Amino acid sequence: MKVLLTGAAGQLGQALIASCPEGVELIRSSRNGGPGLKALDLADASACREAVETYRPDWVLNAGAYTAVDKAESEPELALAVNALAPGAFAQALQEQGGRLLQLSTDFVFNGQQGSPYRVDQLRDPLGVYGSTKAKGEEAVEAVFGSSGEGIILRTSWVIGPIGKNFALTMLRLHREREQLGVVSDQVGCASSTLNLATACWRAVQLGSKHEQPLPPVLHWSDTGAASWFDVSVAVGELGLELGLLKRAARVSPIQTRDYPTPATRPGYSLLECNNTRVALGLEGQHWRQALRAVLEAIPY
Ligand SMILES: NC(=O)c1ccc[n+]([C@@H]2O[C@H](COP(=O)([O-])OP(=O)(O)OC[C@H]3O[C@@H](n4cnc5c(N)ncnc54)[C@H](OP(=O)(O)O)[C@@H]3O)[C@@H](O)[C@H]2O)c1
């Protein structure tokens, strides 16, 4: 099976490369290319189409995205090109050539106001530019593939991994640098380790390749449980000490979102209902704190 991976230099991309199953020919791409990487700029829809025509993949695993949530507010056109027009171009080219698409998406397609976990079939209502461009990307994939199972949208939340830019690594650094941290406690969701998320992606590709029983067109994946950013920050301090990554942890105080203004509005409660996806993929969930421990243990030094 041939898979074209985008965002190969990102945190999920790296985990997907590390866990690539045997028998998969993986074509890795990033914006500028590099050793072992093809250059593919997701802001260029015709380049996305040409990549499908050139490599003729069985799947495009679209892990690349414009993920700078706050910066997206001032770069809406670029965010739209990368997050919506690129998946649309992949979907069209793949449909013409007989390939499939796994499109990564986000809890930020929801407004976070309902106070209970979001099911896969709920209406999108994003709050900011990032969420709205990702929602448009989902719509573009759905417009081409419908519920055929050939274009699968996998939504995830609060992605953390041992490499790259993410909340867990930022908190680890801040615990080292500061005595005291204020972290928002009124945004609730669930972390998703890149290690577990990559397993879910590869399982979706494997099961989604079977013609007899298509997967649902939308999947939800995060680790299990629920937490606020404050909870995750406290856990990073505790686990960092336990694992010898920190000599001392900062004192963490809960603050309100209104005390930490950001350009983009974030959903207050964006837990994803993932049980059905776990059953569909035949995977057990891991509690977010255990998953966080595994992420911290895997940090390369
Ligand atoms: N991170 C999260 O908390 C989170 C939460 C929910 C869903 N997701 C989704 O999960 C997926 C994986 O995210 P991630 O956490 O792995 O993000 P990431 O670490 O930011 O990786 C995204 C990758 O996409 C690349 N990219 C951005 N613009 C590009 C362009 N024009 N052409 C080619 N590549 C480009 C980035 O390259 P540069 O570094 O060069 O920009 C980066 O390597 C994305 O679909 C994201 O929307 C993420």
Coordinates of N, CA and C and ligand atoms in Angstrom, one line a residue, residues 7 9-13 30-31 40-43 62-67 82 104-107 130 134 156-159, ligand 1:
G7 N 2.7 17.0 6.2 CA 3.0 17.4 7.6 C 4.0 16.4 8.3
A9 N 6.9 16.7 9.0 CA 7.8 17.3 10.1 C 7.1 17.7 11.3
G10 N 5.8 17.6 11.3 CA 5.0 18.0 12.5 C 5.0 16.9 13.5
Q11 N 4.3 17.2 14.7 CA 4.4 16.3 15.8 C 3.7 15.0 15.5
L12 N 2.5 15.0 14.8 CA 1.8 13.8 14.5 C 2.5 13.1 13.3
G13 N 3.0 13.9 12.4 CA 3.7 13.4 11.2 C 4.9 12.5 11.7
S30 N 6.8 17.5 3.3 CA 6.7 18.7 4.2 C 6.7 19.9 3.3
R31 N 6.5 21.1 3.9 CA 6.4 22.3 3.1 C 7.6 22.5 2.2
L40 N 6.1 19.6 -0.6 CA 4.7 19.8 -1.0 C 4.1 20.9 -0.1
D41 N 3.8 22.1 -0.8 CA 3.2 23.2 -0.1 C 1.7 23.1 -0.1
L42 N 1.2 22.9 1.0 CA -0.3 22.7 1.1 C -1.1 24.0 0.8
A43 N -0.4 25.1 0.8 CA -1.1 26.4 0.4 C -1.3 26.4 -1.1
N62 N -3.4 13.2 5.5 CA -3.2 14.6 5.6 C -3.1 15.1 7.0
A63 N -1.8 15.0 7.5 CA -1.5 15.4 8.9 C -1.0 16.8 8.9
G64 N -0.7 17.4 7.8 CA -0.2 18.8 7.7 C -1.4 19.7 7.9
A65 N -1.2 20.8 8.5 CA -2.2 21.8 8.7 C -1.6 23.1 9.2
Y66 N -2.4 24.2 9.0 CA -2.0 25.5 9.6 C -2.6 25.4 11.0
T67 N -1.7 25.2 12.0 CA -2.2 24.9 13.4 C -2.0 26.0 14.4
V82 N -4.5 26.2 3.4 CA -3.9 25.0 3.9 C -4.9 24.0 4.5
L104 N -7.1 14.7 9.0 CA -7.1 15.0 10.4 C -7.9 16.3 10.7
S105 N -8.7 16.3 11.7 CA -9.4 17.5 12.0 C -9.4 17.7 13.5
T106 N -10.3 18.6 14.0 CA -10.1 19.1 15.4 C -11.4 19.3 16.1
D107 N -11.3 19.3 17.4 CA -12.4 19.6 18.3 C -12.8 21.1 18.1
Y130 N -9.1 29.4 12.7 CA -8.5 28.0 12.6 C -9.7 27.0 12.6
K134 N -10.7 24.6 9.4 CA -10.7 23.1 9.5 C -12.1 22.6 9.2
T156 N -9.5 15.1 16.4 CA -8.8 14.9 17.6 C -8.7 16.2 18.4
S157 N -8.1 16.1 19.6 CA -8.0 17.3 20.4 C -6.7 17.4 21.2
W158 N -6.3 18.5 21.5 CA -5.2 18.8 22.5 C -4.0 17.8 22.2
V159 N -3.4 17.9 21.0 CA -2.4 16.9 20.7 C -1.1 17.2 21.4
Ligands
LIG1 N1 -1.9 20.3 17.8 C1 -3.2 20.2 18.3 O1 -3.4 20.4 19.5 C2 -4.3 19.6 17.5 C3 -5.5 19.5 18.0 C4 -6.6 19.0 17.2 C5 -6.4 18.7 15.9 N2 -5.1 18.8 15.4 C6 -4.9 18.4 14.0 O2 -4.0 17.3 14.0 C7 -3.2 17.4 12.8 C8 -1.7 17.3 13.1 O3 -1.4 18.4 13.9 P1 0.0 18.5 14.7 O4 -0.3 18.7 16.1 O5 0.9 17.4 14.2 O6 0.5 19.9 14.1 P2 2.0 20.5 13.8 O7 2.9 19.8 14.8 O8 1.8 21.9 13.8 O9 2.2 19.9 12.4 C9 1.6 20.5 11.3 C10 2.6 20.4 10.1 O10 1.9 21.0 9.0 C11 2.9 21.7 8.3 N3 2.4 22.8 7.4 C12 1.9 24.0 7.8 N4 1.6 24.7 6.7 C13 2.1 23.9 5.6 C14 2.1 24.2 4.2 N5 1.7 25.3 3.7 N6 2.6 23.2 3.4 C15 3.1 22.0 4.0 N7 3.1 21.8 5.3 C16 2.6 22.7 6.1 C17 3.7 22.3 9.4 O11 5.0 22.7 8.9 P3 5.7 24.0 9.5 O12 6.2 23.6 10.9 O13 6.8 24.3 8.5 O14 4.7 25.1 9.6 C18 3.8 21.2 10.4 O15 5.0 20.4 10.2 C19 -3.6 18.7 12.1 O16 -4.6 18.4 11.1 C20 -4.3 19.5 13.2 O17 -5.2 20.4 12.7 C21 -4.1 19.3 16.1

